[in-house]
Tab-separated table of C-alpha atoms and ligand atoms in Angstrom:
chain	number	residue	atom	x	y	z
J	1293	UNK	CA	87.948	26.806	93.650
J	1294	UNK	CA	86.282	30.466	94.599
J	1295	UNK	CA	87.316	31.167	98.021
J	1296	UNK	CA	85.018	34.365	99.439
J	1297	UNK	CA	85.777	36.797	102.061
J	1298	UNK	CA	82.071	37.819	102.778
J	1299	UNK	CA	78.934	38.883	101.155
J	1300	UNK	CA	79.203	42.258	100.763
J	1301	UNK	CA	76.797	44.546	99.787
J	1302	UNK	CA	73.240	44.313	97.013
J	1303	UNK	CA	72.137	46.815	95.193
J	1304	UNK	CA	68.496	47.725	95.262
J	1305	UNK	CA	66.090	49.595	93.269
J	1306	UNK	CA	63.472	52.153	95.004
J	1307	UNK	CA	60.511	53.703	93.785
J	1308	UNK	CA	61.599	57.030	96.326
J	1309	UNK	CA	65.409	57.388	96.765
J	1310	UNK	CA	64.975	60.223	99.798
J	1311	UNK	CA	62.647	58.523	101.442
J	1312	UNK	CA	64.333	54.713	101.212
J	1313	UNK	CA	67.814	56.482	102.024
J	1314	UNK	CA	66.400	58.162	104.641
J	1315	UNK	CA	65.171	54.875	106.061
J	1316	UNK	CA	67.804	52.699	105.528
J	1317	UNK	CA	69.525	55.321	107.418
J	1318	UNK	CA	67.276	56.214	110.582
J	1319	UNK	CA	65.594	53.073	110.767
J	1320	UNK	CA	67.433	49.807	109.779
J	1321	UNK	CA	70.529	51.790	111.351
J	1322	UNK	CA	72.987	52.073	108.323
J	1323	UNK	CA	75.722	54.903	108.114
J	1324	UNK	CA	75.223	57.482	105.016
J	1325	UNK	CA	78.268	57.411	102.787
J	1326	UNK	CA	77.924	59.263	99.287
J	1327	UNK	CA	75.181	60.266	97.066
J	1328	UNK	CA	76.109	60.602	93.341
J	1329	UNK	CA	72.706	61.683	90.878
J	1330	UNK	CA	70.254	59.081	91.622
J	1331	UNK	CA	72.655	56.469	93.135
J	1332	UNK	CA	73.061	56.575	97.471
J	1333	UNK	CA	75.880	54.320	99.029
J	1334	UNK	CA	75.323	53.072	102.403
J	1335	UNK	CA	77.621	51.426	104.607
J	1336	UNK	CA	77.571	49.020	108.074
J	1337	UNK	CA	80.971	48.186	108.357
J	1338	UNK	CA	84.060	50.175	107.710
J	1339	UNK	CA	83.704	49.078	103.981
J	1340	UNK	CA	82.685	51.772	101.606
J	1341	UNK	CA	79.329	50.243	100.815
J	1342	UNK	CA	77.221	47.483	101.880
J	1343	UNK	CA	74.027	48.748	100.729
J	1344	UNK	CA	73.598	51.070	97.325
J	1345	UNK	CA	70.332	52.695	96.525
J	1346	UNK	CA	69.436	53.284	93.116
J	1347	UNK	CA	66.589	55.468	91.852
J	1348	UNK	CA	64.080	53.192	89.472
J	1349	UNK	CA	60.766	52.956	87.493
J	1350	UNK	CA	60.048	49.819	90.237
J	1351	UNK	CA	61.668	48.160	92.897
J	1352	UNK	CA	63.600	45.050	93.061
J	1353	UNK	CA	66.966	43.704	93.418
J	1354	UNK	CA	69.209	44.838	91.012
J	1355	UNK	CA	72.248	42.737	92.017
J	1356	UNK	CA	74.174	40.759	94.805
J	1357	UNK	CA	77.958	41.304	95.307
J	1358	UNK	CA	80.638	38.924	97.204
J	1359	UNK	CA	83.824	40.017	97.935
J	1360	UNK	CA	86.621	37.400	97.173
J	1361	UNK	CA	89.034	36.219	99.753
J	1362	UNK	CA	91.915	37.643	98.171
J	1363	UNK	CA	93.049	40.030	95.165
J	1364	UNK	CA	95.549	37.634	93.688
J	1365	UNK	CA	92.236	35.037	93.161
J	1366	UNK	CA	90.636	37.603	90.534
J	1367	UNK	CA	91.983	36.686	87.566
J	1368	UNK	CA	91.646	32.581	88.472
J	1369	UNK	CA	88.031	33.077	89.218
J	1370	UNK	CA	87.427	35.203	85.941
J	1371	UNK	CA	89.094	32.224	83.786
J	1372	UNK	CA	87.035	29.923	86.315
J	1373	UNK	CA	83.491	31.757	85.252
J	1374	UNK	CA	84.399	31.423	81.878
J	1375	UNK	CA	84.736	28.468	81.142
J	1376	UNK	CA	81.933	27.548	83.244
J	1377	UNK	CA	80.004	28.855	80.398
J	1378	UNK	CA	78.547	32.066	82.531
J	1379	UNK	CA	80.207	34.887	80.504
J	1380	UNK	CA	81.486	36.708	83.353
J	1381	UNK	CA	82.394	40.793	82.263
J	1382	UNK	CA	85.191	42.928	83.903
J	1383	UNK	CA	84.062	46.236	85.258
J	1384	UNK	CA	85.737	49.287	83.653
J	1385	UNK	CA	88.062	51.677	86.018
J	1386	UNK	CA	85.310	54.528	85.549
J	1387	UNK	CA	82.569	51.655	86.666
J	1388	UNK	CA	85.581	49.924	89.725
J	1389	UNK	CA	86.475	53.605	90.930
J	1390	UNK	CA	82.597	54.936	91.359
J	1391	UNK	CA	82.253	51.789	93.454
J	1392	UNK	CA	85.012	52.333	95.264
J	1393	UNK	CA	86.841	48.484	95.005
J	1394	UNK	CA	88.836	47.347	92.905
J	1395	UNK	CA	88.926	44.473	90.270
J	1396	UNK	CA	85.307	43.915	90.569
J	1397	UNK	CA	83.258	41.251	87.637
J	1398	UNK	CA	79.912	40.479	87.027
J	1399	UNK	CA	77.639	37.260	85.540
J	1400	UNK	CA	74.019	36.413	85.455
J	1401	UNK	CA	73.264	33.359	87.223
J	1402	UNK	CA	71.660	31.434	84.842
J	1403	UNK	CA	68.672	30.218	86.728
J	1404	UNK	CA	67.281	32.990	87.939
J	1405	UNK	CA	68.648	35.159	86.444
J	1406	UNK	CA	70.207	37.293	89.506
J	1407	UNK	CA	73.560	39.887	88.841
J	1408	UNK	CA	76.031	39.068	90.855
J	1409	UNK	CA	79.412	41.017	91.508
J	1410	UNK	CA	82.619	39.365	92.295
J	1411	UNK	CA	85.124	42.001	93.429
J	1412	UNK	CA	88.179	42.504	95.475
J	1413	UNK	CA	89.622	45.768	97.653
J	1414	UNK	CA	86.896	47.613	98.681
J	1415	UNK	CA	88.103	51.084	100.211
J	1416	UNK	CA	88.127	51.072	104.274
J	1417	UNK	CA	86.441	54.598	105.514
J	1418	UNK	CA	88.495	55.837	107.917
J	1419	UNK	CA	86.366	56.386	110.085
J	1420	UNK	CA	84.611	53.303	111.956
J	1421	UNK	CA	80.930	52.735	111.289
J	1422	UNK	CA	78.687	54.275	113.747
J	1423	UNK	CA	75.078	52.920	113.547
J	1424	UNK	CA	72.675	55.715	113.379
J	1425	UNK	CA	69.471	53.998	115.044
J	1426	UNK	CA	69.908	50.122	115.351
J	1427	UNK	CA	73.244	48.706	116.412
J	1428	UNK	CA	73.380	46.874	113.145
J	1429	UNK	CA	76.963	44.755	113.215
J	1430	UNK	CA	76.727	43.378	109.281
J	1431	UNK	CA	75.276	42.521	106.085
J	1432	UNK	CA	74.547	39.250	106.950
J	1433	UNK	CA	72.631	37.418	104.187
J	1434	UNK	CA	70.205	37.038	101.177
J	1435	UNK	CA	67.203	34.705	100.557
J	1436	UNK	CA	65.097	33.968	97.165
J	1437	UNK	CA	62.357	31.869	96.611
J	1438	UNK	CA	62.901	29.859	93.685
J	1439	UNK	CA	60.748	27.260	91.072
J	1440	UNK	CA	63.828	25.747	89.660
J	1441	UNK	CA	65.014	25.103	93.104
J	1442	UNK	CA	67.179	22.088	92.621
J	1443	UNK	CA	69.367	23.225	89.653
J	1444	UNK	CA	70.055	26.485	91.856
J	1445	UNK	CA	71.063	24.088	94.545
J	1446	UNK	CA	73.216	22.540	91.936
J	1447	UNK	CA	74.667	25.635	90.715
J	1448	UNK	CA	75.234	27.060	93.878
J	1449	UNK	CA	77.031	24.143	95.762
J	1450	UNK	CA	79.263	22.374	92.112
J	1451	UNK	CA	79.922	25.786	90.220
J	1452	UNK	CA	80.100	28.434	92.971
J	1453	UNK	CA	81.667	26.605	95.826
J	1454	UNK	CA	78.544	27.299	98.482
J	1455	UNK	CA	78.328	24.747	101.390
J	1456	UNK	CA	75.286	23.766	102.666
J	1457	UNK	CA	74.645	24.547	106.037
J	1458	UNK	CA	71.290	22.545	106.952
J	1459	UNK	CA	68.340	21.920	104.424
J	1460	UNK	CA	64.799	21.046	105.168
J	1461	UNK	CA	62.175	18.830	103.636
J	1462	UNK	CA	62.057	15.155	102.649
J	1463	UNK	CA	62.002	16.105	99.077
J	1464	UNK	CA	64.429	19.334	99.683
J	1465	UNK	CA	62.490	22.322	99.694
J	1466	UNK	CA	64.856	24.973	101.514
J	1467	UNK	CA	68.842	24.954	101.901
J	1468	UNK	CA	70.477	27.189	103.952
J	1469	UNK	CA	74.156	27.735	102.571
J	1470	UNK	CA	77.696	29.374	102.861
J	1471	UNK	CA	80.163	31.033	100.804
J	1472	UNK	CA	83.073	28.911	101.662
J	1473	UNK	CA	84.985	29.799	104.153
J	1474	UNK	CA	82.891	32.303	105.628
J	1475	UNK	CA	81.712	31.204	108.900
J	1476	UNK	CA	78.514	32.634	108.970
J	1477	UNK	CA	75.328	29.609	108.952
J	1478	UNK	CA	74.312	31.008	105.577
J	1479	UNK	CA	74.805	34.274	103.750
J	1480	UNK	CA	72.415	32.737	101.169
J	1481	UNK	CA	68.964	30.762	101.210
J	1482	UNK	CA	66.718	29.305	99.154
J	1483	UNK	CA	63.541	28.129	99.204
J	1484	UNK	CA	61.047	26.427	97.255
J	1485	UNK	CA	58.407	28.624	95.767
J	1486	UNK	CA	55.970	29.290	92.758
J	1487	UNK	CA	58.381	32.329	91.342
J	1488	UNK	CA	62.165	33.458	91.464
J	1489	UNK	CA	62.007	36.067	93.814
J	1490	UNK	CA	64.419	37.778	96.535
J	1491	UNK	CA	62.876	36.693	99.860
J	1492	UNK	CA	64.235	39.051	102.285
J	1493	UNK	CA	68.283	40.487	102.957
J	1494	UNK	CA	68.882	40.353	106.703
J	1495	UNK	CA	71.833	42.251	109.330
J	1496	UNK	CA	72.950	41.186	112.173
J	1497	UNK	CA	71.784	42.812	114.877
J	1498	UNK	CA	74.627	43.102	118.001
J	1499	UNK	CA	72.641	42.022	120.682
J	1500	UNK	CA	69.009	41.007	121.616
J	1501	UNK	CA	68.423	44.048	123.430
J	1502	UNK	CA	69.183	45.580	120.280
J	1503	UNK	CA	66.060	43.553	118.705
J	1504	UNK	CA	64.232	43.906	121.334
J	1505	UNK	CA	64.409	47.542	121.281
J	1506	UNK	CA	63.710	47.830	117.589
J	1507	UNK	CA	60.395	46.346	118.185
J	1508	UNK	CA	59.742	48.970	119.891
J	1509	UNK	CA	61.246	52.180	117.793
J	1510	UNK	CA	59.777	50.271	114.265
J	1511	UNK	CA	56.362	50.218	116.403
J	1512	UNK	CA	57.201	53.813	117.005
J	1513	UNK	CA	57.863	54.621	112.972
J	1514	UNK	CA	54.687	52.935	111.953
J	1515	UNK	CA	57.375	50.140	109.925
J	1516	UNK	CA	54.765	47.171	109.621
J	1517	UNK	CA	56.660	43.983	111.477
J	1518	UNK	CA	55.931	41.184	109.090
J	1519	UNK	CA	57.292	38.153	111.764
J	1520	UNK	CA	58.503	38.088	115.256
J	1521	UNK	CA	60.394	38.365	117.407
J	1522	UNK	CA	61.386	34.569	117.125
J	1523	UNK	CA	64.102	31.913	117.583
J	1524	UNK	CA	65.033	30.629	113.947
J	1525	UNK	CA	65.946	26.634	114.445
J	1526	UNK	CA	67.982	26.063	111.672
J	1527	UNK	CA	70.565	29.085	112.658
J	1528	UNK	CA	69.882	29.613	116.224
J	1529	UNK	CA	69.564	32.987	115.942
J	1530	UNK	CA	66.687	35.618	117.229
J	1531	UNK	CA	65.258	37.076	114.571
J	1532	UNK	CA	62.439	40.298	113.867
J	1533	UNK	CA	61.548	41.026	110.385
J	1534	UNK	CA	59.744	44.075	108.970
J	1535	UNK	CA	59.218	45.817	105.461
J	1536	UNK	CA	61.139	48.672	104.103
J	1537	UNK	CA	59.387	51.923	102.138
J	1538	UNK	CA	58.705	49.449	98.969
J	1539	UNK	CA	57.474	46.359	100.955
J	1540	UNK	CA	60.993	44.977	100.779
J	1541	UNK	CA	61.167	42.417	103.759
J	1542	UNK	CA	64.208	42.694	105.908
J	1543	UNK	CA	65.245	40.862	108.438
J	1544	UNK	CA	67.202	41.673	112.335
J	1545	UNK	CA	69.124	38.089	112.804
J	1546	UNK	CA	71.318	38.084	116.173
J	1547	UNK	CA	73.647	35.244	117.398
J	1548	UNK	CA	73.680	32.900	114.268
J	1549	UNK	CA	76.023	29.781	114.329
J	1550	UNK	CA	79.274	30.043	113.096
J	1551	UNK	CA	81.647	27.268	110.838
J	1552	UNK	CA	84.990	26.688	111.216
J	1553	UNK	CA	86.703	26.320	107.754
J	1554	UNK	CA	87.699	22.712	108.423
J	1555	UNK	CA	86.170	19.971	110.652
J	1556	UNK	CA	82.434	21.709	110.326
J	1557	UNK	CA	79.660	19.408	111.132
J	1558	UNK	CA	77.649	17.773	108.865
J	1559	UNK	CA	74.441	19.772	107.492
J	1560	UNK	CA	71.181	18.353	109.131
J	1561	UNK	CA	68.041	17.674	107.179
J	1562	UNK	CA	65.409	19.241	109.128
J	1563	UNK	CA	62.013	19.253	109.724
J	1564	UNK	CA	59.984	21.806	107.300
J	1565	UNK	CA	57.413	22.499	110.238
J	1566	UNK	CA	56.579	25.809	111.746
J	1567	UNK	CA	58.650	25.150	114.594
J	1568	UNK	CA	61.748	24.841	112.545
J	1569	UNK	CA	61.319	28.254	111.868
J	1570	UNK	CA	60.520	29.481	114.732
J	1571	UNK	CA	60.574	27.364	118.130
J	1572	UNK	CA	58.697	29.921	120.000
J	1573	UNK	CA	55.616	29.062	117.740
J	1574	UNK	CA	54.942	32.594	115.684
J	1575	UNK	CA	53.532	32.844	112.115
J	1576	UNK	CA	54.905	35.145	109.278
J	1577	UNK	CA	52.216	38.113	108.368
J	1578	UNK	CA	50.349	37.911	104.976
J	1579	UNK	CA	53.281	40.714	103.431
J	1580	UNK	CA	55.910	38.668	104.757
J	1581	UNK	CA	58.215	38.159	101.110
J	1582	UNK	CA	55.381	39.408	98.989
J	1583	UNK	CA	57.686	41.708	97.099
J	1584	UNK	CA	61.707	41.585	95.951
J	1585	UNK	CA	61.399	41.415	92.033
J	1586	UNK	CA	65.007	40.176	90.477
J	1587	UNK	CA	65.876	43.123	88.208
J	1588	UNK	CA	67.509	41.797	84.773
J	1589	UNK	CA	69.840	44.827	83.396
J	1590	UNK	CA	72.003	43.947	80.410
J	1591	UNK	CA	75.525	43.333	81.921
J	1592	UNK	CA	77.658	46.402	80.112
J	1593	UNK	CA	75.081	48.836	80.272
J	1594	UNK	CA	74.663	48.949	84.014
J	1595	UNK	CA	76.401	52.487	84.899
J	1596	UNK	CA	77.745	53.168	81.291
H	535	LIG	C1	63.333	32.301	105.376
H	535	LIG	C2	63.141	31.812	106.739
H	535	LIG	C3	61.924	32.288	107.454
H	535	LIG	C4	64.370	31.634	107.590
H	535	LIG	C5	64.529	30.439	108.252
H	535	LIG	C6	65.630	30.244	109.056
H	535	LIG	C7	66.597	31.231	109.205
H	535	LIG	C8	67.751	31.012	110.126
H	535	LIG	O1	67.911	29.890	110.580
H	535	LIG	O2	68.492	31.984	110.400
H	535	LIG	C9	66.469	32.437	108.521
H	535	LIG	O3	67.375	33.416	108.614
H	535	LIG	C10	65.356	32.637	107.716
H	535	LIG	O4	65.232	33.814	107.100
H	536	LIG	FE1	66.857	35.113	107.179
C-alpha cells in the first residue's frame, strides 16, 4: 500500500521564465531558491522546491510529484508500480541530486497521461521560508478536468491508494480526494470535462486576511481574478482564484478540512449546484481553467 507524506511540488512549463519567476515570486508569494540554465526552483515551505519553472516552446504541466511517507517505502512502491503494469523509471543521481531529494521515480498515468514523481528526502533549507508577498503556508493541491473520468477515479482510489474525500453528481461527475494519510480534504480533484486538462494548482493561504488582502494587491498588479472571493462547500475553505503570466489558473484556499488517518467520516455525495461551490453565490469568469495543457515528455529524456 503507498503511504504519502504530502504533495509536494509540479513542475510547470512557461512561455517567459523571468517574467513567471518573477511572479510566482512577488505575487503568489513563493521564496526564490536556485536558478540553473532555463530551470528556476521555488519553494513555500522549508523544502527545497515546491514549485520548478521550466523554460518551454508552450505552457503546461510538465509533471506532479508526491513525496512518500518514508524512505524505507521506495523500493516497495517501485516493485508495487511495476507490477501494476505502469513502468515506473528510477531517476539517476545526476537527475536525484539537481532536484535536490533523494530516491525519487517517475510513471505516466495511463489515462491521462500526467508525469508523476514519487520521491523521498527532499533537502530542508536552512533557513525557514519567508513569503515574499502573500503569506502562502503550502502547496496544497492539483485539479484536472478529465473525459475518461471514471477509470481515473478507478486508478486513483484501487492502484494509487487516494481516498475520496466527498464527490458530487448523481452520475459522479467530480471527486475530491486524498493521498492517504495526508489530512488535507484533497490534494487532488477531478472533474468531469470534454478534455484532460490541469484545472488549476492551489496554496493555502494562512489566514483570510491574507485573501482578503490579495484581492486587493492582485487588483493592484493588474492579475485578472478569474472567481471570488468565495466559500467552497465541499472543503469549507475561502477561496480567490486568479491567472498566472500564461493564463494558468491558481487558486488561494484557506481553512480546508482536515482527516484524521483513522475513524474519518464517510465521503458525502453532494449536490453539483453552484452553491456547492460556492455558498456565497459567485460565478467562475469565462478564463477560469481555460488553459493547463498536460505536457507528455518521454520518461528518460526529461533532464538527460
Ligand atoms: C474546482 C472547484 C471550483 C473546486 C471546488 C471545491 C473546492 C474545495 O472544496 O476546496 C475546490 O478547491 C475547488 O477548486
Ligand atoms: Fe481548488
Amino acid at each position: 500500500m503507498i503511504r504519502y507524506k504530502k504533495l509536494g511540488y509540479v513542475v510547470l512549463s512557461v512561455t517567459d521564465l523571468n517574467k513567471s519567476t518573477d511572479f510566482y515570486e512577488n505575487v503568489v508569494g513563493m521564496q526564490f531558491v536556485e536558478r540553473e540554465n532555463e530551470t528556476v526552483y521555488l519553494r513555500s515551505s522549508r523544502d527545497h522546491h515546491n514549485l520548478i519553472l521550466e523554460q518551454g516552446p508552450e505552457a503546461g504541466l510538465k509533471r506532479v510529484a508526491f513525496e512518500l511517507e518514508k524512505a524505507s517505502q521506495f523500493q516497495g512502491v517501485f516493485d508495487y508500480l511495476t507490477e501494476q503494469g505502469l513502468n515506473p523509471v528510477e531517476l539517476s543521481k545526476k537527475e536525484t541530486q539537481a532536484l535536490a531529494q533523494g530516491r525519487t521515480l517517475r510513471f505516466k498515468d495511463p489515462i491521462i497521461g500526467v508525469t508523476y514523481e514519487f520521491y523521498v528526502e527532499m533537502m530542508q533549507m536552512g533557513l525557514p521560508f519567508v513569503p515574499k508577498q502573500a503569506k502562502i503556508t503550502r502547496f496544497l493541491h492539483v485539479v484536472y478536468d478529465t473525459n475518461r473520468f471514471d477509470e481515473l477515479l478507478d486508478f486513483y482510489t484501487n492502484v494509487l491508494n487516494f481516498v475520496v474525500s466527498d464527490f458530487s453528481g448523481r452520475e459522479v461527475a467530480w471527486a475530491w480526494l486524498r493521498a492517504f494519510p495526508t489530512p488535507y480534504h484533497h490534494n487532488l480533484a477531478i472533474t468531469k470535462g470534454p478534455e484532460n486538462k490541469l484545472n488549476h494548482l492551489a496554496y493555502q493561504a494562512e489566514s483570510v486576511d491574507d485573501i482578503g488582502i490579495q484581492v486587493n494587491k492582485l487588483n493592484d498588479n493588474n492579475v485578472p481574478i478569474l472567481f471570488g472571493p468565495g466559500r467552497h462547500h465541499p472543503s469549507g475553505s475561502i477561496f480567490l482564484y486568479f491567472a498566472d503570466p500564461d493564463g494558468l489558473t491558481l487558486e488561494y484556499s484557506q481553512g480546508m478540512e482536515e482527516f484524521p488517518e483513522e475513524n474519518a467520516r464517510e465521503p458525502r455525495r453532494l449536490e453539483p449546484s453552484k452553491e456547492t461551490i460556492d455558498e456565497w453565490g459567485g460565478s467562475p469568469k469565462p478564463d477560469f481553467a481555460k488553459y493547463g495543457k498536460i505536457i507528455e515528455e518521454d520518461l528518460v529524456k526529461i533532464n538527460n
